[in-house]
Amino acid sequence: MKIAAVLTATAATTTAVSGNLLRDSKTAVQKENDRRLTNSERRLARQVFDKTDPTFHPDDLLIIPDYWLIGIRTSYDGSYVAGVDDAGNVEYNYPWCTADETSPEGYTCLDLGPWNCSGDVTWTACCDYAKADVTDRGIASVDLHGNSLDCYDSPPPISEDDPEGVWQEGQ
């Protein structure tokens, strides 16, 4: 299965600063990682990962600063999960690779999701649902690189000038 790698997504919080509401980036570290990427690195990160490709290796995912996070697209007001299709469907865009002693490679890569979070579901409830689904399927929640599967609130783009929802300084 081919999986599009999308690098730039912004998370979750709204903060009051001097009486103005601002959207913060996921974390200061992730924000700095995104800022350091060159355009060519962004294009590379948008390449398609095909876990069935014999040249694919889980280390390929390390170019994505936050590949272990499930981006959950919320509504404009953040009150419910909209999903990328506005129907509440949430997908994980990368292969999830875990240690596997029975595999000749020493690891196994699986597809996670999609998850239906339609209705009046918050992004945190959707995250809990997605993570429970993974563990209920017997899949380790910690990957080959020691990262734990988690989620972030991915608000929709602010405008047509920001189609990927990348929040810039000063916006």
PDB file of C-alpha atoms in Angstrom:
ATOM      1  CA  MET A   1       0.000   0.000   0.000  1.00  0.00           C
ATOM      2  CA  LYS A   2       1.364   3.431  -0.844  1.00  0.00           C
ATOM      3  CA  ILE A   3       1.218   5.982   1.889  1.00  0.00           C
ATOM      4  CA  ALA A   4       1.706   9.700   1.357  1.00  0.00           C
ATOM      5  CA  ALA A   5       4.013  11.298   3.867  1.00  0.00           C
ATOM      6  CA  VAL A   6       2.829  14.700   4.932  1.00  0.00           C
ATOM      7  CA  LEU A   7       5.248  16.628   7.087  1.00  0.00           C
ATOM      8  CA  THR A   8       3.647  19.806   8.044  1.00  0.00           C
ATOM      9  CA  ALA A   9       0.762  19.736  10.429  1.00  0.00           C
ATOM     10  CA  THR A  10       0.081  21.851  13.425  1.00  0.00           C
ATOM     11  CA  ALA A  11      -1.359  20.837  16.666  1.00  0.00           C
ATOM     12  CA  ALA A  12      -3.439  21.452  19.314  1.00  0.00           C
ATOM     13  CA  THR A  13      -3.516  24.349  21.589  1.00  0.00           C
ATOM     14  CA  THR A  14      -4.932  27.804  21.834  1.00  0.00           C
ATOM     15  CA  THR A  15      -3.211  30.151  24.242  1.00  0.00           C
ATOM     16  CA  ALA A  16      -4.113  33.566  25.583  1.00  0.00           C
ATOM     17  CA  VAL A  17      -1.207  36.003  25.275  1.00  0.00           C
ATOM     18  CA  SER A  18      -1.785  39.680  25.944  1.00  0.00           C
ATOM     19  CA  GLY A  19      -5.502  39.118  25.452  1.00  0.00           C
ATOM     20  CA  ASN A  20      -5.004  37.708  21.939  1.00  0.00           C
ATOM     21  CA  LEU A  21      -5.719  34.100  21.074  1.00  0.00           C
ATOM     22  CA  LEU A  22      -2.863  32.454  19.222  1.00  0.00           C
ATOM     23  CA  ARG A  23      -2.433  28.915  17.959  1.00  0.00           C
ATOM     24  CA  ASP A  24       0.755  27.316  19.197  1.00  0.00           C
ATOM     25  CA  SER A  25       2.761  24.736  17.286  1.00  0.00           C
ATOM     26  CA  LYS A  26       2.876  21.128  18.467  1.00  0.00           C
ATOM     27  CA  THR A  27       6.008  21.689  20.531  1.00  0.00           C
ATOM     28  CA  ALA A  28       8.942  24.035  20.375  1.00  0.00           C
ATOM     29  CA  VAL A  29      11.174  21.171  19.194  1.00  0.00           C
ATOM     30  CA  GLN A  30       8.799  20.119  16.410  1.00  0.00           C
ATOM     31  CA  LYS A  31       8.369  23.742  15.373  1.00  0.00           C
ATOM     32  CA  GLU A  32      12.143  24.160  15.154  1.00  0.00           C
ATOM     33  CA  ASN A  33      12.476  20.910  13.173  1.00  0.00           C
ATOM     34  CA  ASP A  34       9.857  22.093  10.678  1.00  0.00           C
ATOM     35  CA  ARG A  35      11.589  25.468  10.356  1.00  0.00           C
ATOM     36  CA  ARG A  36      14.972  23.842   9.640  1.00  0.00           C
ATOM     37  CA  LEU A  37      13.681  21.772   6.744  1.00  0.00           C
ATOM     38  CA  THR A  38      14.650  22.975   3.324  1.00  0.00           C
ATOM     39  CA  ASN A  39      12.152  22.910   0.470  1.00  0.00           C
ATOM     40  CA  SER A  40      13.891  19.856  -1.002  1.00  0.00           C
ATOM     41  CA  GLU A  41      13.609  18.055   2.355  1.00  0.00           C
ATOM     42  CA  ARG A  42       9.901  18.933   2.475  1.00  0.00           C
ATOM     43  CA  ARG A  43       9.454  17.494  -1.028  1.00  0.00           C
ATOM     44  CA  LEU A  44      11.359  14.357   0.014  1.00  0.00           C
ATOM     45  CA  ALA A  45       9.151  13.958   3.069  1.00  0.00           C
ATOM     46  CA  ARG A  46       6.070  14.093   0.842  1.00  0.00           C
ATOM     47  CA  GLN A  47       7.309  11.155  -1.185  1.00  0.00           C
ATOM     48  CA  VAL A  48       5.283   8.011  -1.066  1.00  0.00           C
ATOM     49  CA  PHE A  49       6.402   5.359   1.406  1.00  0.00           C
ATOM     50  CA  ASP A  50       5.688   1.881   0.118  1.00  0.00           C
ATOM     51  CA  LYS A  51       6.450  -0.665   2.820  1.00  0.00           C
ATOM     52  CA  THR A  52       6.347  -3.456   0.219  1.00  0.00           C
ATOM     53  CA  ASP A  53       9.181  -1.807  -1.723  1.00  0.00           C
ATOM     54  CA  PRO A  54      12.321  -3.898  -1.099  1.00  0.00           C
ATOM     55  CA  THR A  55      14.372  -0.696  -0.659  1.00  0.00           C
ATOM     56  CA  PHE A  56      12.129   0.610   2.139  1.00  0.00           C
ATOM     57  CA  HIS A  57      13.606   0.508   5.632  1.00  0.00           C
ATOM     58  CA  PRO A  58      12.018   1.798   8.859  1.00  0.00           C
ATOM     59  CA  ASP A  59      14.923   4.231   9.240  1.00  0.00           C
ATOM     60  CA  ASP A  60      13.500   6.039   6.192  1.00  0.00           C
ATOM     61  CA  LEU A  61      10.804   7.374   8.529  1.00  0.00           C
ATOM     62  CA  LEU A  62      13.367   9.211  10.646  1.00  0.00           C
ATOM     63  CA  ILE A  63      13.388  12.125   8.183  1.00  0.00           C
ATOM     64  CA  ILE A  64       9.861  12.907   9.396  1.00  0.00           C
ATOM     65  CA  PRO A  65      10.226  14.747  12.731  1.00  0.00           C
ATOM     66  CA  ASP A  66       6.944  13.444  14.163  1.00  0.00           C
ATOM     67  CA  TYR A  67       6.001  10.349  12.162  1.00  0.00           C
ATOM     68  CA  TRP A  68       4.760   8.546  15.300  1.00  0.00           C
ATOM     69  CA  LEU A  69       1.926  11.056  15.788  1.00  0.00           C
ATOM     70  CA  ILE A  70      -1.542  10.579  14.335  1.00  0.00           C
ATOM     71  CA  GLY A  71      -2.755  13.935  13.026  1.00  0.00           C
ATOM     72  CA  ILE A  72      -6.427  14.302  13.852  1.00  0.00           C
ATOM     73  CA  ARG A  73      -8.033  17.025  11.737  1.00  0.00           C
ATOM     74  CA  THR A  74     -10.561  18.951  13.800  1.00  0.00           C
ATOM     75  CA  SER A  75     -13.297  21.406  12.909  1.00  0.00           C
ATOM     76  CA  TYR A  76     -12.517  25.117  12.642  1.00  0.00           C
ATOM     77  CA  ASP A  77     -13.728  25.682  16.204  1.00  0.00           C
ATOM     78  CA  GLY A  78     -11.917  22.547  17.451  1.00  0.00           C
ATOM     79  CA  SER A  79     -15.073  21.053  18.914  1.00  0.00           C
ATOM     80  CA  TYR A  80     -15.166  17.788  16.923  1.00  0.00           C
ATOM     81  CA  VAL A  81     -13.142  15.582  14.586  1.00  0.00           C
ATOM     82  CA  ALA A  82     -13.714  16.599  10.984  1.00  0.00           C
ATOM     83  CA  GLY A  83     -11.161  14.282   9.408  1.00  0.00           C
ATOM     84  CA  VAL A  84      -9.509  15.142   6.129  1.00  0.00           C
ATOM     85  CA  ASP A  85     -12.730  14.303   4.285  1.00  0.00           C
ATOM     86  CA  ASP A  86     -15.017  16.252   6.651  1.00  0.00           C
ATOM     87  CA  ALA A  87     -16.687  12.941   7.538  1.00  0.00           C
ATOM     88  CA  GLY A  88     -14.645  12.162  10.646  1.00  0.00           C
ATOM     89  CA  ASN A  89     -12.322   9.634   9.022  1.00  0.00           C
ATOM     90  CA  VAL A  90      -8.794   9.641  10.439  1.00  0.00           C
ATOM     91  CA  GLU A  91      -5.829   7.966   8.777  1.00  0.00           C
ATOM     92  CA  TYR A  92      -2.244   7.323   9.793  1.00  0.00           C
ATOM     93  CA  ASN A  93       0.013   8.144   6.863  1.00  0.00           C
ATOM     94  CA  TYR A  94       3.059   5.971   7.533  1.00  0.00           C
ATOM     95  CA  PRO A  95       3.940   2.319   8.011  1.00  0.00           C
ATOM     96  CA  TRP A  96       4.112   1.480  11.730  1.00  0.00           C
ATOM     97  CA  CYS A  97       7.244  -0.646  12.206  1.00  0.00           C
ATOM     98  CA  THR A  98       7.766  -2.676  15.363  1.00  0.00           C
ATOM     99  CA  ALA A  99      10.408  -5.128  16.523  1.00  0.00           C
ATOM    100  CA  ASP A 100       9.643  -8.696  15.490  1.00  0.00           C
ATOM    101  CA  GLU A 101      12.047 -11.474  16.462  1.00  0.00           C
ATOM    102  CA  THR A 102      10.251 -13.942  14.189  1.00  0.00           C
ATOM    103  CA  SER A 103      10.889 -11.839  11.078  1.00  0.00           C
ATOM    104  CA  PRO A 104      14.180 -12.280   9.176  1.00  0.00           C
ATOM    105  CA  GLU A 105      14.539  -8.476   9.108  1.00  0.00           C
ATOM    106  CA  GLY A 106      13.936  -8.188  12.859  1.00  0.00           C
ATOM    107  CA  TYR A 107      10.922  -5.935  12.345  1.00  0.00           C
ATOM    108  CA  THR A 108       7.430  -5.883  10.866  1.00  0.00           C
ATOM    109  CA  CYS A 109       5.712  -2.874   9.287  1.00  0.00           C
ATOM    110  CA  LEU A 110       1.926  -2.614   9.372  1.00  0.00           C
ATOM    111  CA  ASP A 111      -0.759  -0.211   8.266  1.00  0.00           C
ATOM    112  CA  LEU A 112      -2.749   1.444  11.038  1.00  0.00           C
ATOM    113  CA  GLY A 113      -6.272   2.797  10.787  1.00  0.00           C
ATOM    114  CA  PRO A 114      -8.343   4.233   9.343  1.00  0.00           C
ATOM    115  CA  TRP A 115     -10.573   5.169  12.235  1.00  0.00           C
ATOM    116  CA  ASN A 116     -14.110   6.517  12.066  1.00  0.00           C
ATOM    117  CA  CYS A 117     -14.414   9.389  14.530  1.00  0.00           C
ATOM    118  CA  SER A 118     -17.556  10.917  13.045  1.00  0.00           C
ATOM    119  CA  GLY A 119     -20.222  12.550  15.113  1.00  0.00           C
ATOM    120  CA  ASP A 120     -19.567  14.677  18.138  1.00  0.00           C
ATOM    121  CA  VAL A 121     -16.170  13.077  18.921  1.00  0.00           C
ATOM    122  CA  THR A 122     -13.339  15.191  20.355  1.00  0.00           C
ATOM    123  CA  TRP A 123      -9.819  14.715  19.065  1.00  0.00           C
ATOM    124  CA  THR A 124      -8.681  13.313  22.430  1.00  0.00           C
ATOM    125  CA  ALA A 125     -11.484  10.726  22.420  1.00  0.00           C
ATOM    126  CA  CYS A 126     -10.585   9.835  18.826  1.00  0.00           C
ATOM    127  CA  CYS A 127      -6.934   9.468  19.847  1.00  0.00           C
ATOM    128  CA  ASP A 128      -7.883   7.142  22.711  1.00  0.00           C
ATOM    129  CA  TYR A 129     -10.012   5.120  20.275  1.00  0.00           C
ATOM    130  CA  ALA A 130      -7.194   4.852  17.695  1.00  0.00           C
ATOM    131  CA  LYS A 131      -4.578   3.828  20.271  1.00  0.00           C
ATOM    132  CA  ALA A 132      -6.953   1.267  21.817  1.00  0.00           C
ATOM    133  CA  ASP A 133      -7.630  -0.157  18.355  1.00  0.00           C
ATOM    134  CA  VAL A 134      -3.896  -0.635  17.784  1.00  0.00           C
ATOM    135  CA  THR A 135      -3.339  -2.430  21.093  1.00  0.00           C
ATOM    136  CA  ASP A 136      -6.567  -4.460  20.672  1.00  0.00           C
ATOM    137  CA  ARG A 137      -5.138  -5.713  17.361  1.00  0.00           C
ATOM    138  CA  GLY A 138      -2.042  -6.902  19.241  1.00  0.00           C
ATOM    139  CA  ILE A 139       0.231  -4.289  17.702  1.00  0.00           C
ATOM    140  CA  ALA A 140       2.922  -2.764  19.890  1.00  0.00           C
ATOM    141  CA  SER A 141       2.313   0.912  20.650  1.00  0.00           C
ATOM    142  CA  VAL A 142       6.074   1.541  20.735  1.00  0.00           C
ATOM    143  CA  ASP A 143       7.849   1.369  17.392  1.00  0.00           C
ATOM    144  CA  LEU A 144      11.247   0.042  16.361  1.00  0.00           C
ATOM    145  CA  HIS A 145      12.864   3.391  17.209  1.00  0.00           C
ATOM    146  CA  GLY A 146      11.341   3.610  20.707  1.00  0.00           C
ATOM    147  CA  ASN A 147       8.648   6.161  19.820  1.00  0.00           C
ATOM    148  CA  SER A 148       5.191   5.722  21.324  1.00  0.00           C
ATOM    149  CA  LEU A 149       2.177   6.124  19.060  1.00  0.00           C
ATOM    150  CA  ASP A 150       0.302   9.282  20.014  1.00  0.00           C
ATOM    151  CA  CYS A 151      -1.868  11.996  18.476  1.00  0.00           C
ATOM    152  CA  TYR A 152      -2.147  15.711  17.960  1.00  0.00           C
ATOM    153  CA  ASP A 153      -4.950  18.083  17.090  1.00  0.00           C
ATOM    154  CA  SER A 154      -4.475  19.192  13.490  1.00  0.00           C
ATOM    155  CA  PRO A 155      -6.690  22.223  12.896  1.00  0.00           C
ATOM    156  CA  PRO A 156      -7.757  22.941   9.320  1.00  0.00           C
ATOM    157  CA  PRO A 157      -5.792  25.418   7.203  1.00  0.00           C
ATOM    158  CA  ILE A 158      -6.352  29.032   8.110  1.00  0.00           C
ATOM    159  CA  SER A 159      -6.613  30.165   4.497  1.00  0.00           C
ATOM    160  CA  GLU A 160      -5.953  29.245   0.889  1.00  0.00           C
ATOM    161  CA  ASP A 161      -2.478  30.729   1.410  1.00  0.00           C
ATOM    162  CA  ASP A 162      -1.860  28.058   4.050  1.00  0.00           C
ATOM    163  CA  PRO A 163      -3.287  24.903   2.424  1.00  0.00           C
ATOM    164  CA  GLU A 164      -1.316  22.492   4.596  1.00  0.00           C
ATOM    165  CA  GLY A 165      -2.124  24.194   7.879  1.00  0.00           C
ATOM    166  CA  VAL A 166       1.444  25.322   8.518  1.00  0.00           C
ATOM    167  CA  TRP A 167       1.256  28.088  11.066  1.00  0.00           C
ATOM    168  CA  GLN A 168       3.952  30.688  10.416  1.00  0.00           C
ATOM    169  CA  GLU A 169       5.458  33.125  12.891  1.00  0.00           C
ATOM    170  CA  GLY A 170       3.455  36.339  12.989  1.00  0.00           C
ATOM    171  CA  GLN A 171       0.195  34.845  11.712  1.00  0.00           C
TER     172      GLN A 171
END
